[in-house]
């Protein structure tokens, strides 16, 4: 049997970054380090505003993470790429991060 009743259909969720227009402003990714299963890994992280304000009146933003890497150098390369596409807007950053994850972290 289907999980959805035919008259309702599946849920549709709107991702906030899809409705945000690029501003041309550059945001900078940083590299963080953490333990993952007893092994040190590095990861590029970038915070991107996506329009509107939160309950406290601050700009809404979301964090995009690259894949965990076994070397800081690879994570630095990811951070440079994420920074480079940031003027194109949140959707471009999210698309690149998805591509990096699909290519595989190492």
PDB file of N, CA and C in Angstrom:
ATOM      1  N   UNK A   1       0.823  -1.198   0.000  1.00  0.00           N
ATOM      2  CA  UNK A   1       0.000   0.000   0.000  1.00  0.00           C
ATOM      3  C   UNK A   1       0.866   1.261   0.000  1.00  0.00           C
ATOM      4  N   UNK A   2       0.367   2.296  -0.609  1.00  0.00           N
ATOM      5  CA  UNK A   2       1.077   3.575  -0.688  1.00  0.00           C
ATOM      6  C   UNK A   2       1.080   4.258   0.675  1.00  0.00           C
ATOM      7  N   UNK A   3       2.126   5.019   0.930  1.00  0.00           N
ATOM      8  CA  UNK A   3       2.203   5.780   2.178  1.00  0.00           C
ATOM      9  C   UNK A   3       1.271   6.978   2.156  1.00  0.00           C
ATOM     10  N   UNK A   4       0.859   7.408   0.968  1.00  0.00           N
ATOM     11  CA  UNK A   4       0.043   8.602   0.836  1.00  0.00           C
ATOM     12  C   UNK A   4      -1.342   8.234   0.314  1.00  0.00           C
ATOM     13  N   UNK A   5      -2.322   8.911   0.832  1.00  0.00           N
ATOM     14  CA  UNK A   5      -3.652   8.754   0.257  1.00  0.00           C
ATOM     15  C   UNK A   5      -3.672   9.485  -1.073  1.00  0.00           C
ATOM     16  N   UNK A   6      -4.323   8.920  -2.040  1.00  0.00           N
ATOM     17  CA  UNK A   6      -4.285   9.473  -3.392  1.00  0.00           C
ATOM     18  C   UNK A   6      -4.759  10.921  -3.449  1.00  0.00           C
ATOM     19  N   UNK A   7      -5.720  11.293  -2.615  1.00  0.00           N
ATOM     20  CA  UNK A   7      -6.216  12.672  -2.683  1.00  0.00           C
ATOM     21  C   UNK A   7      -5.266  13.673  -2.034  1.00  0.00           C
ATOM     22  N   UNK A   8      -4.357  13.218  -1.164  1.00  0.00           N
ATOM     23  CA  UNK A   8      -3.439  14.140  -0.492  1.00  0.00           C
ATOM     24  C   UNK A   8      -2.131  14.301  -1.246  1.00  0.00           C
ATOM     25  N   UNK A   9      -1.539  13.226  -1.702  1.00  0.00           N
ATOM     26  CA  UNK A   9      -0.258  13.293  -2.383  1.00  0.00           C
ATOM     27  C   UNK A   9       0.878  13.521  -1.411  1.00  0.00           C
ATOM     28  N   UNK A  10       2.103  13.546  -1.908  1.00  0.00           N
ATOM     29  CA  UNK A  10       3.263  13.746  -1.037  1.00  0.00           C
ATOM     30  C   UNK A  10       3.376  15.193  -0.565  1.00  0.00           C
ATOM     31  N   UNK A  11       4.100  15.379   0.523  1.00  0.00           N
ATOM     32  CA  UNK A  11       4.362  16.729   1.024  1.00  0.00           C
ATOM     33  C   UNK A  11       5.285  17.469   0.069  1.00  0.00           C
ATOM     34  N   UNK A  12       5.089  18.747  -0.039  1.00  0.00           N
ATOM     35  CA  UNK A  12       6.033  19.563  -0.797  1.00  0.00           C
ATOM     36  C   UNK A  12       6.624  20.564   0.178  1.00  0.00           C
ATOM     37  N   UNK A  13       7.933  20.647   0.195  1.00  0.00           N
ATOM     38  CA  UNK A  13       8.638  21.526   1.114  1.00  0.00           C
ATOM     39  C   UNK A  13       9.429  22.520   0.291  1.00  0.00           C
ATOM     40  N   UNK A  14       9.331  23.779   0.649  1.00  0.00           N
ATOM     41  CA  UNK A  14      10.091  24.814  -0.052  1.00  0.00           C
ATOM     42  C   UNK A  14      11.366  25.095   0.729  1.00  0.00           C
ATOM     43  N   UNK A  15      12.481  24.996   0.055  1.00  0.00           N
ATOM     44  CA  UNK A  15      13.757  25.289   0.681  1.00  0.00           C
ATOM     45  C   UNK A  15      13.967  26.798   0.624  1.00  0.00           C
ATOM     46  N   UNK A  16      14.318  27.434   1.732  1.00  0.00           N
ATOM     47  CA  UNK A  16      14.397  28.899   1.772  1.00  0.00           C
ATOM     48  C   UNK A  16      15.412  29.492   0.803  1.00  0.00           C
ATOM     49  N   UNK A  17      16.491  28.776   0.519  1.00  0.00           N
ATOM     50  CA  UNK A  17      17.512  29.339  -0.356  1.00  0.00           C
ATOM     51  C   UNK A  17      17.068  29.381  -1.813  1.00  0.00           C
ATOM     52  N   UNK A  18      16.003  28.656  -2.180  1.00  0.00           N
ATOM     53  CA  UNK A  18      15.546  28.655  -3.559  1.00  0.00           C
ATOM     54  C   UNK A  18      14.910  29.987  -3.948  1.00  0.00           C
ATOM     55  N   UNK A  19      14.396  30.735  -2.972  1.00  0.00           N
ATOM     56  CA  UNK A  19      13.718  31.996  -3.253  1.00  0.00           C
ATOM     57  C   UNK A  19      14.596  33.217  -3.009  1.00  0.00           C
ATOM     58  N   UNK A  20      15.864  33.013  -2.714  1.00  0.00           N
ATOM     59  CA  UNK A  20      16.759  34.123  -2.406  1.00  0.00           C
ATOM     60  C   UNK A  20      17.558  34.514  -3.643  1.00  0.00           C
ATOM     61  N   UNK A  21      17.486  35.773  -3.988  1.00  0.00           N
ATOM     62  CA  UNK A  21      18.230  36.278  -5.143  1.00  0.00           C
ATOM     63  C   UNK A  21      19.683  36.541  -4.758  1.00  0.00           C
ATOM     64  N   UNK A  22      20.630  36.240  -5.642  1.00  0.00           N
ATOM     65  CA  UNK A  22      22.037  36.528  -5.349  1.00  0.00           C
ATOM     66  C   UNK A  22      22.243  38.030  -5.177  1.00  0.00           C
ATOM     67  N   UNK A  23      23.081  38.389  -4.221  1.00  0.00           N
ATOM     68  CA  UNK A  23      23.372  39.807  -3.976  1.00  0.00           C
ATOM     69  C   UNK A  23      24.708  40.210  -4.578  1.00  0.00           C
ATOM     70  N   UNK A  24      25.518  39.228  -4.971  1.00  0.00           N
ATOM     71  CA  UNK A  24      26.852  39.529  -5.465  1.00  0.00           C
ATOM     72  C   UNK A  24      27.862  39.670  -4.338  1.00  0.00           C
ATOM     73  N   UNK A  25      27.369  39.635  -3.104  1.00  0.00           N
ATOM     74  CA  UNK A  25      28.259  39.765  -1.944  1.00  0.00           C
ATOM     75  C   UNK A  25      28.992  38.448  -1.715  1.00  0.00           C
ATOM     76  N   UNK A  26      30.275  38.550  -1.400  1.00  0.00           N
ATOM     77  CA  UNK A  26      31.071  37.342  -1.157  1.00  0.00           C
ATOM     78  C   UNK A  26      31.095  37.023   0.326  1.00  0.00           C
ATOM     79  N   UNK A  27      30.878  35.745   0.623  1.00  0.00           N
ATOM     80  CA  UNK A  27      30.961  35.238   1.983  1.00  0.00           C
ATOM     81  C   UNK A  27      32.116  34.256   2.025  1.00  0.00           C
ATOM     82  N   UNK A  28      32.744  34.140   3.185  1.00  0.00           N
ATOM     83  CA  UNK A  28      33.967  33.357   3.283  1.00  0.00           C
ATOM     84  C   UNK A  28      33.754  32.086   4.088  1.00  0.00           C
ATOM     85  N   UNK A  29      34.157  30.976   3.487  1.00  0.00           N
ATOM     86  CA  UNK A  29      34.087  29.680   4.161  1.00  0.00           C
ATOM     87  C   UNK A  29      35.297  29.549   5.075  1.00  0.00           C
ATOM     88  N   UNK A  30      35.132  28.773   6.120  1.00  0.00           N
ATOM     89  CA  UNK A  30      36.250  28.474   7.011  1.00  0.00           C
ATOM     90  C   UNK A  30      36.364  26.965   7.147  1.00  0.00           C
ATOM     91  N   UNK A  31      37.491  26.519   7.638  1.00  0.00           N
ATOM     92  CA  UNK A  31      37.727  25.087   7.821  1.00  0.00           C
ATOM     93  C   UNK A  31      37.714  24.780   9.309  1.00  0.00           C
ATOM     94  N   UNK A  32      36.929  23.768   9.679  1.00  0.00           N
ATOM     95  CA  UNK A  32      36.891  23.324  11.070  1.00  0.00           C
ATOM     96  C   UNK A  32      37.470  21.919  11.144  1.00  0.00           C
ATOM     97  N   UNK A  33      37.903  21.548  12.326  1.00  0.00           N
ATOM     98  CA  UNK A  33      38.397  20.185  12.524  1.00  0.00           C
ATOM     99  C   UNK A  33      37.605  19.522  13.632  1.00  0.00           C
ATOM    100  N   UNK A  34      37.453  18.211  13.501  1.00  0.00           N
ATOM    101  CA  UNK A  34      36.721  17.451  14.507  1.00  0.00           C
ATOM    102  C   UNK A  34      37.148  15.994  14.430  1.00  0.00           C
ATOM    103  N   UNK A  35      36.798  15.266  15.463  1.00  0.00           N
ATOM    104  CA  UNK A  35      37.073  13.829  15.477  1.00  0.00           C
ATOM    105  C   UNK A  35      35.889  13.114  14.833  1.00  0.00           C
ATOM    106  N   UNK A  36      36.200  12.112  14.033  1.00  0.00           N
ATOM    107  CA  UNK A  36      35.165  11.305  13.387  1.00  0.00           C
ATOM    108  C   UNK A  36      35.595   9.846  13.491  1.00  0.00           C
ATOM    109  N   UNK A  37      35.001   9.128  14.423  1.00  0.00           N
ATOM    110  CA  UNK A  37      35.355   7.726  14.601  1.00  0.00           C
ATOM    111  C   UNK A  37      36.804   7.537  15.028  1.00  0.00           C
ATOM    112  N   UNK A  38      37.311   8.418  15.870  1.00  0.00           N
ATOM    113  CA  UNK A  38      38.686   8.312  16.341  1.00  0.00           C
ATOM    114  C   UNK A  38      39.718   8.890  15.391  1.00  0.00           C
ATOM    115  N   UNK A  39      39.265   9.453  14.280  1.00  0.00           N
ATOM    116  CA  UNK A  39      40.163  10.018  13.279  1.00  0.00           C
ATOM    117  C   UNK A  39      39.859  11.507  13.118  1.00  0.00           C
ATOM    118  N   UNK A  40      40.901  12.329  12.995  1.00  0.00           N
ATOM    119  CA  UNK A  40      40.723  13.763  12.797  1.00  0.00           C
ATOM    120  C   UNK A  40      40.321  14.023  11.348  1.00  0.00           C
ATOM    121  N   UNK A  41      39.263  14.829  11.161  1.00  0.00           N
ATOM    122  CA  UNK A  41      38.840  15.235   9.825  1.00  0.00           C
ATOM    123  C   UNK A  41      38.655  16.749   9.807  1.00  0.00           C
ATOM    124  N   UNK A  42      38.726  17.326   8.623  1.00  0.00           N
ATOM    125  CA  UNK A  42      38.552  18.755   8.419  1.00  0.00           C
ATOM    126  C   UNK A  42      37.375  18.954   7.480  1.00  0.00           C
ATOM    127  N   UNK A  43      36.665  20.083   7.664  1.00  0.00           N
ATOM    128  CA  UNK A  43      35.458  20.310   6.886  1.00  0.00           C
ATOM    129  C   UNK A  43      35.292  21.804   6.618  1.00  0.00           C
ATOM    130  N   UNK A  44      34.981  22.141   5.365  1.00  0.00           N
ATOM    131  CA  UNK A  44      34.691  23.531   5.004  1.00  0.00           C
ATOM    132  C   UNK A  44      33.264  23.857   5.413  1.00  0.00           C
ATOM    133  N   UNK A  45      33.072  25.049   5.976  1.00  0.00           N
ATOM    134  CA  UNK A  45      31.752  25.501   6.427  1.00  0.00           C
ATOM    135  C   UNK A  45      31.587  26.958   6.010  1.00  0.00           C
ATOM    136  N   UNK A  46      30.401  27.270   5.472  1.00  0.00           N
ATOM    137  CA  UNK A  46      30.113  28.651   5.093  1.00  0.00           C
ATOM    138  C   UNK A  46      28.700  28.995   5.532  1.00  0.00           C
ATOM    139  N   UNK A  47      28.521  30.177   6.115  1.00  0.00           N
ATOM    140  CA  UNK A  47      27.206  30.677   6.516  1.00  0.00           C
ATOM    141  C   UNK A  47      26.717  31.637   5.443  1.00  0.00           C
ATOM    142  N   UNK A  48      25.498  31.389   4.947  1.00  0.00           N
ATOM    143  CA  UNK A  48      24.926  32.184   3.864  1.00  0.00           C
ATOM    144  C   UNK A  48      23.579  32.754   4.304  1.00  0.00           C
ATOM    145  N   UNK A  49      23.386  34.080   4.201  1.00  0.00           N
ATOM    146  CA  UNK A  49      22.068  34.640   4.496  1.00  0.00           C
ATOM    147  C   UNK A  49      21.078  34.246   3.398  1.00  0.00           C
ATOM    148  N   UNK A  50      19.812  34.030   3.772  1.00  0.00           N
ATOM    149  CA  UNK A  50      18.845  33.639   2.752  1.00  0.00           C
ATOM    150  C   UNK A  50      17.579  34.470   2.777  1.00  0.00           C
ATOM    151  N   UNK A  51      17.676  35.678   3.228  1.00  0.00           N
ATOM    152  CA  UNK A  51      16.530  36.581   3.163  1.00  0.00           C
ATOM    153  C   UNK A  51      15.662  36.524   4.401  1.00  0.00           C
ATOM    154  N   UNK A  52      15.038  37.642   4.679  1.00  0.00           N
ATOM    155  CA  UNK A  52      14.149  37.716   5.834  1.00  0.00           C
ATOM    156  C   UNK A  52      14.923  37.872   7.134  1.00  0.00           C
ATOM    157  N   UNK A  53      14.155  37.972   8.207  1.00  0.00           N
ATOM    158  CA  UNK A  53      14.752  38.093   9.528  1.00  0.00           C
ATOM    159  C   UNK A  53      14.119  37.063  10.457  1.00  0.00           C
ATOM    160  N   UNK A  54      14.857  36.694  11.490  1.00  0.00           N
ATOM    161  CA  UNK A  54      14.333  35.727  12.458  1.00  0.00           C
ATOM    162  C   UNK A  54      13.525  36.457  13.535  1.00  0.00           C
ATOM    163  N   UNK A  55      13.079  35.725  14.543  1.00  0.00           N
ATOM    164  CA  UNK A  55      12.260  36.305  15.605  1.00  0.00           C
ATOM    165  C   UNK A  55      12.969  37.397  16.393  1.00  0.00           C
ATOM    166  N   UNK A  56      14.309  37.395  16.378  1.00  0.00           N
ATOM    167  CA  UNK A  56      15.078  38.403  17.111  1.00  0.00           C
ATOM    168  C   UNK A  56      15.446  39.593  16.222  1.00  0.00           C
ATOM    169  N   UNK A  57      14.973  39.566  14.972  1.00  0.00           N
ATOM    170  CA  UNK A  57      15.254  40.673  14.067  1.00  0.00           C
ATOM    171  C   UNK A  57      16.587  40.561  13.343  1.00  0.00           C
ATOM    172  N   UNK A  58      17.256  39.435  13.485  1.00  0.00           N
ATOM    173  CA  UNK A  58      18.540  39.237  12.799  1.00  0.00           C
ATOM    174  C   UNK A  58      18.325  38.564  11.443  1.00  0.00           C
ATOM    175  N   UNK A  59      19.263  38.820  10.536  1.00  0.00           N
ATOM    176  CA  UNK A  59      19.233  38.205   9.203  1.00  0.00           C
ATOM    177  C   UNK A  59      19.194  36.683   9.315  1.00  0.00           C
ATOM    178  N   UNK A  60      18.281  36.040   8.614  1.00  0.00           N
ATOM    179  CA  UNK A  60      18.253  34.573   8.590  1.00  0.00           C
ATOM    180  C   UNK A  60      19.419  34.074   7.764  1.00  0.00           C
ATOM    181  N   UNK A  61      19.998  32.974   8.217  1.00  0.00           N
ATOM    182  CA  UNK A  61      21.102  32.380   7.466  1.00  0.00           C
ATOM    183  C   UNK A  61      21.102  30.882   7.689  1.00  0.00           C
ATOM    184  N   UNK A  62      21.772  30.178   6.812  1.00  0.00           N
ATOM    185  CA  UNK A  62      21.946  28.753   7.023  1.00  0.00           C
ATOM    186  C   UNK A  62      23.387  28.388   6.751  1.00  0.00           C
ATOM    187  N   UNK A  63      23.796  27.282   7.327  1.00  0.00           N
ATOM    188  CA  UNK A  63      25.174  26.823   7.222  1.00  0.00           C
ATOM    189  C   UNK A  63      25.248  25.703   6.197  1.00  0.00           C
ATOM    190  N   UNK A  64      26.204  25.825   5.286  1.00  0.00           N
ATOM    191  CA  UNK A  64      26.446  24.794   4.282  1.00  0.00           C
ATOM    192  C   UNK A  64      27.799  24.180   4.602  1.00  0.00           C
ATOM    193  N   UNK A  65      27.844  22.860   4.636  1.00  0.00           N
ATOM    194  CA  UNK A  65      29.077  22.143   4.957  1.00  0.00           C
ATOM    195  C   UNK A  65      29.550  21.328   3.775  1.00  0.00           C
ATOM    196  N   UNK A  66      30.853  21.357   3.566  1.00  0.00           N
ATOM    197  CA  UNK A  66      31.456  20.467   2.587  1.00  0.00           C
ATOM    198  C   UNK A  66      31.631  19.089   3.208  1.00  0.00           C
ATOM    199  N   UNK A  67      32.128  18.142   2.446  1.00  0.00           N
ATOM    200  CA  UNK A  67      32.331  16.803   2.999  1.00  0.00           C
ATOM    201  C   UNK A  67      33.505  16.783   3.984  1.00  0.00           C
ATOM    202  N   UNK A  68      33.487  15.861   4.951  1.00  0.00           N
ATOM    203  CA  UNK A  68      34.648  15.723   5.833  1.00  0.00           C
ATOM    204  C   UNK A  68      35.844  15.223   5.026  1.00  0.00           C
ATOM    205  N   UNK A  69      37.003  15.796   5.280  1.00  0.00           N
ATOM    206  CA  UNK A  69      38.231  15.445   4.543  1.00  0.00           C
ATOM    207  C   UNK A  69      39.293  14.925   5.501  1.00  0.00           C
ATOM    208  N   UNK A  70      40.123  14.050   5.005  1.00  0.00           N
ATOM    209  CA  UNK A  70      41.206  13.495   5.828  1.00  0.00           C
ATOM    210  C   UNK A  70      42.416  14.418   5.903  1.00  0.00           C
ATOM    211  N   UNK A  71      42.467  15.410   4.993  1.00  0.00           N
ATOM    212  CA  UNK A  71      43.574  16.375   5.033  1.00  0.00           C
ATOM    213  C   UNK A  71      43.017  17.794   5.065  1.00  0.00           C
ATOM    214  N   UNK A  72      43.712  18.653   5.776  1.00  0.00           N
ATOM    215  CA  UNK A  72      43.321  20.065   5.841  1.00  0.00           C
ATOM    216  C   UNK A  72      43.394  20.704   4.453  1.00  0.00           C
ATOM    217  N   UNK A  73      44.344  20.278   3.637  1.00  0.00           N
ATOM    218  CA  UNK A  73      44.514  20.852   2.306  1.00  0.00           C
ATOM    219  C   UNK A  73      43.261  20.664   1.453  1.00  0.00           C
ATOM    220  N   UNK A  74      42.687  19.453   1.483  1.00  0.00           N
ATOM    221  CA  UNK A  74      41.464  19.188   0.706  1.00  0.00           C
ATOM    222  C   UNK A  74      40.315  20.041   1.215  1.00  0.00           C
ATOM    223  N   UNK A  75      40.199  20.186   2.528  1.00  0.00           N
ATOM    224  CA  UNK A  75      39.145  21.021   3.105  1.00  0.00           C
ATOM    225  C   UNK A  75      39.358  22.491   2.731  1.00  0.00           C
ATOM    226  N   UNK A  76      40.609  22.946   2.691  1.00  0.00           N
ATOM    227  CA  UNK A  76      40.914  24.313   2.265  1.00  0.00           C
ATOM    228  C   UNK A  76      40.487  24.536   0.815  1.00  0.00           C
ATOM    229  N   UNK A  77      40.714  23.534  -0.051  1.00  0.00           N
ATOM    230  CA  UNK A  77      40.283  23.632  -1.446  1.00  0.00           C
ATOM    231  C   UNK A  77      38.763  23.759  -1.529  1.00  0.00           C
ATOM    232  N   UNK A  78      38.058  22.963  -0.725  1.00  0.00           N
ATOM    233  CA  UNK A  78      36.593  23.054  -0.681  1.00  0.00           C
ATOM    234  C   UNK A  78      36.161  24.446  -0.237  1.00  0.00           C
ATOM    235  N   UNK A  79      36.817  24.979   0.802  1.00  0.00           N
ATOM    236  CA  UNK A  79      36.476  26.305   1.325  1.00  0.00           C
ATOM    237  C   UNK A  79      36.689  27.379   0.258  1.00  0.00           C
ATOM    238  N   UNK A  80      37.764  27.274  -0.495  1.00  0.00           N
ATOM    239  CA  UNK A  80      38.024  28.244  -1.563  1.00  0.00           C
ATOM    240  C   UNK A  80      36.940  28.185  -2.633  1.00  0.00           C
ATOM    241  N   UNK A  81      36.519  26.969  -2.993  1.00  0.00           N
ATOM    242  CA  UNK A  81      35.473  26.816  -4.000  1.00  0.00           C
ATOM    243  C   UNK A  81      34.140  27.374  -3.506  1.00  0.00           C
ATOM    244  N   UNK A  82      33.785  27.084  -2.250  1.00  0.00           N
ATOM    245  CA  UNK A  82      32.535  27.594  -1.696  1.00  0.00           C
ATOM    246  C   UNK A  82      32.548  29.125  -1.624  1.00  0.00           C
ATOM    247  N   UNK A  83      33.683  29.683  -1.223  1.00  0.00           N
ATOM    248  CA  UNK A  83      33.830  31.141  -1.166  1.00  0.00           C
ATOM    249  C   UNK A  83      33.687  31.748  -2.556  1.00  0.00           C
ATOM    250  N   UNK A  84      34.296  31.101  -3.543  1.00  0.00           N
ATOM    251  CA  UNK A  84      34.283  31.614  -4.908  1.00  0.00           C
ATOM    252  C   UNK A  84      32.868  31.686  -5.493  1.00  0.00           C
ATOM    253  N   UNK A  85      32.003  30.715  -5.179  1.00  0.00           N
ATOM    254  CA  UNK A  85      30.640  30.729  -5.740  1.00  0.00           C
ATOM    255  C   UNK A  85      29.638  31.505  -4.879  1.00  0.00           C
ATOM    256  N   UNK A  86      30.045  31.933  -3.680  1.00  0.00           N
ATOM    257  CA  UNK A  86      29.103  32.605  -2.785  1.00  0.00           C
ATOM    258  C   UNK A  86      28.432  33.846  -3.382  1.00  0.00           C
ATOM    259  N   UNK A  87      29.101  34.651  -4.236  1.00  0.00           N
ATOM    260  CA  UNK A  87      28.393  35.800  -4.825  1.00  0.00           C
ATOM    261  C   UNK A  87      27.228  35.395  -5.737  1.00  0.00           C
ATOM    262  N   UNK A  88      27.209  34.139  -6.174  1.00  0.00           N
ATOM    263  CA  UNK A  88      26.130  33.661  -7.047  1.00  0.00           C
ATOM    264  C   UNK A  88      24.876  33.298  -6.256  1.00  0.00           C
ATOM    265  N   UNK A  89      24.961  33.316  -4.928  1.00  0.00           N
ATOM    266  CA  UNK A  89      23.794  33.097  -4.091  1.00  0.00           C
ATOM    267  C   UNK A  89      23.773  31.747  -3.391  1.00  0.00           C
ATOM    268  N   UNK A  90      22.828  31.601  -2.473  1.00  0.00           N
ATOM    269  CA  UNK A  90      22.736  30.387  -1.660  1.00  0.00           C
ATOM    270  C   UNK A  90      22.523  29.109  -2.463  1.00  0.00           C
ATOM    271  N   UNK A  91      21.729  29.193  -3.531  1.00  0.00           N
ATOM    272  CA  UNK A  91      21.468  27.988  -4.315  1.00  0.00           C
ATOM    273  C   UNK A  91      22.741  27.465  -4.974  1.00  0.00           C
ATOM    274  N   UNK A  92      23.588  28.375  -5.454  1.00  0.00           N
ATOM    275  CA  UNK A  92      24.851  27.970  -6.072  1.00  0.00           C
ATOM    276  C   UNK A  92      25.772  27.313  -5.045  1.00  0.00           C
ATOM    277  N   UNK A  93      25.794  27.853  -3.839  1.00  0.00           N
ATOM    278  CA  UNK A  93      26.635  27.289  -2.775  1.00  0.00           C
ATOM    279  C   UNK A  93      26.133  25.898  -2.397  1.00  0.00           C
ATOM    280  N   UNK A  94      24.819  25.759  -2.228  1.00  0.00           N
ATOM    281  CA  UNK A  94      24.242  24.454  -1.870  1.00  0.00           C
ATOM    282  C   UNK A  94      24.486  23.422  -2.980  1.00  0.00           C
ATOM    283  N   UNK A  95      24.359  23.846  -4.243  1.00  0.00           N
ATOM    284  CA  UNK A  95      24.594  22.947  -5.376  1.00  0.00           C
ATOM    285  C   UNK A  95      26.039  22.461  -5.390  1.00  0.00           C
ATOM    286  N   UNK A  96      26.981  23.374  -5.176  1.00  0.00           N
ATOM    287  CA  UNK A  96      28.394  22.988  -5.144  1.00  0.00           C
ATOM    288  C   UNK A  96      28.662  22.035  -3.994  1.00  0.00           C
ATOM    289  N   UNK A  97      28.136  22.327  -2.819  1.00  0.00           N
ATOM    290  CA  UNK A  97      28.349  21.443  -1.670  1.00  0.00           C
ATOM    291  C   UNK A  97      27.802  20.047  -1.961  1.00  0.00           C
ATOM    292  N   UNK A  98      26.631  19.971  -2.593  1.00  0.00           N
ATOM    293  CA  UNK A  98      26.080  18.664  -2.957  1.00  0.00           C
ATOM    294  C   UNK A  98      27.009  17.923  -3.910  1.00  0.00           C
ATOM    295  N   UNK A  99      27.583  18.632  -4.869  1.00  0.00           N
ATOM    296  CA  UNK A  99      28.517  18.023  -5.821  1.00  0.00           C
ATOM    297  C   UNK A  99      29.772  17.500  -5.097  1.00  0.00           C
ATOM    298  N   UNK A 100      30.267  18.302  -4.154  1.00  0.00           N
ATOM    299  CA  UNK A 100      31.458  17.876  -3.399  1.00  0.00           C
ATOM    300  C   UNK A 100      31.159  16.623  -2.594  1.00  0.00           C
ATOM    301  N   UNK A 101      29.972  16.564  -1.991  1.00  0.00           N
ATOM    302  CA  UNK A 101      29.594  15.383  -1.209  1.00  0.00           C
ATOM    303  C   UNK A 101      29.450  14.162  -2.107  1.00  0.00           C
ATOM    304  N   UNK A 102      28.845  14.343  -3.294  1.00  0.00           N
ATOM    305  CA  UNK A 102      28.660  13.209  -4.207  1.00  0.00           C
ATOM    306  C   UNK A 102      29.992  12.695  -4.734  1.00  0.00           C
ATOM    307  N   UNK A 103      30.952  13.612  -4.895  1.00  0.00           N
ATOM    308  CA  UNK A 103      32.279  13.211  -5.372  1.00  0.00           C
ATOM    309  C   UNK A 103      33.003  12.389  -4.306  1.00  0.00           C
ATOM    310  N   UNK A 104      32.529  12.511  -3.070  1.00  0.00           N
ATOM    311  CA  UNK A 104      33.086  11.706  -1.983  1.00  0.00           C
ATOM    312  C   UNK A 104      34.093  12.460  -1.150  1.00  0.00           C
ATOM    313  N   UNK A 105      33.932  12.352   0.126  1.00  0.00           N
ATOM    314  CA  UNK A 105      34.889  12.964   1.048  1.00  0.00           C
ATOM    315  C   UNK A 105      36.072  12.045   1.253  1.00  0.00           C
ATOM    316  N   UNK A 106      37.231  12.615   1.428  1.00  0.00           N
ATOM    317  CA  UNK A 106      38.427  11.834   1.756  1.00  0.00           C
ATOM    318  C   UNK A 106      39.539  12.734   2.208  1.00  0.00           C
TER     319      UNK A 106
END
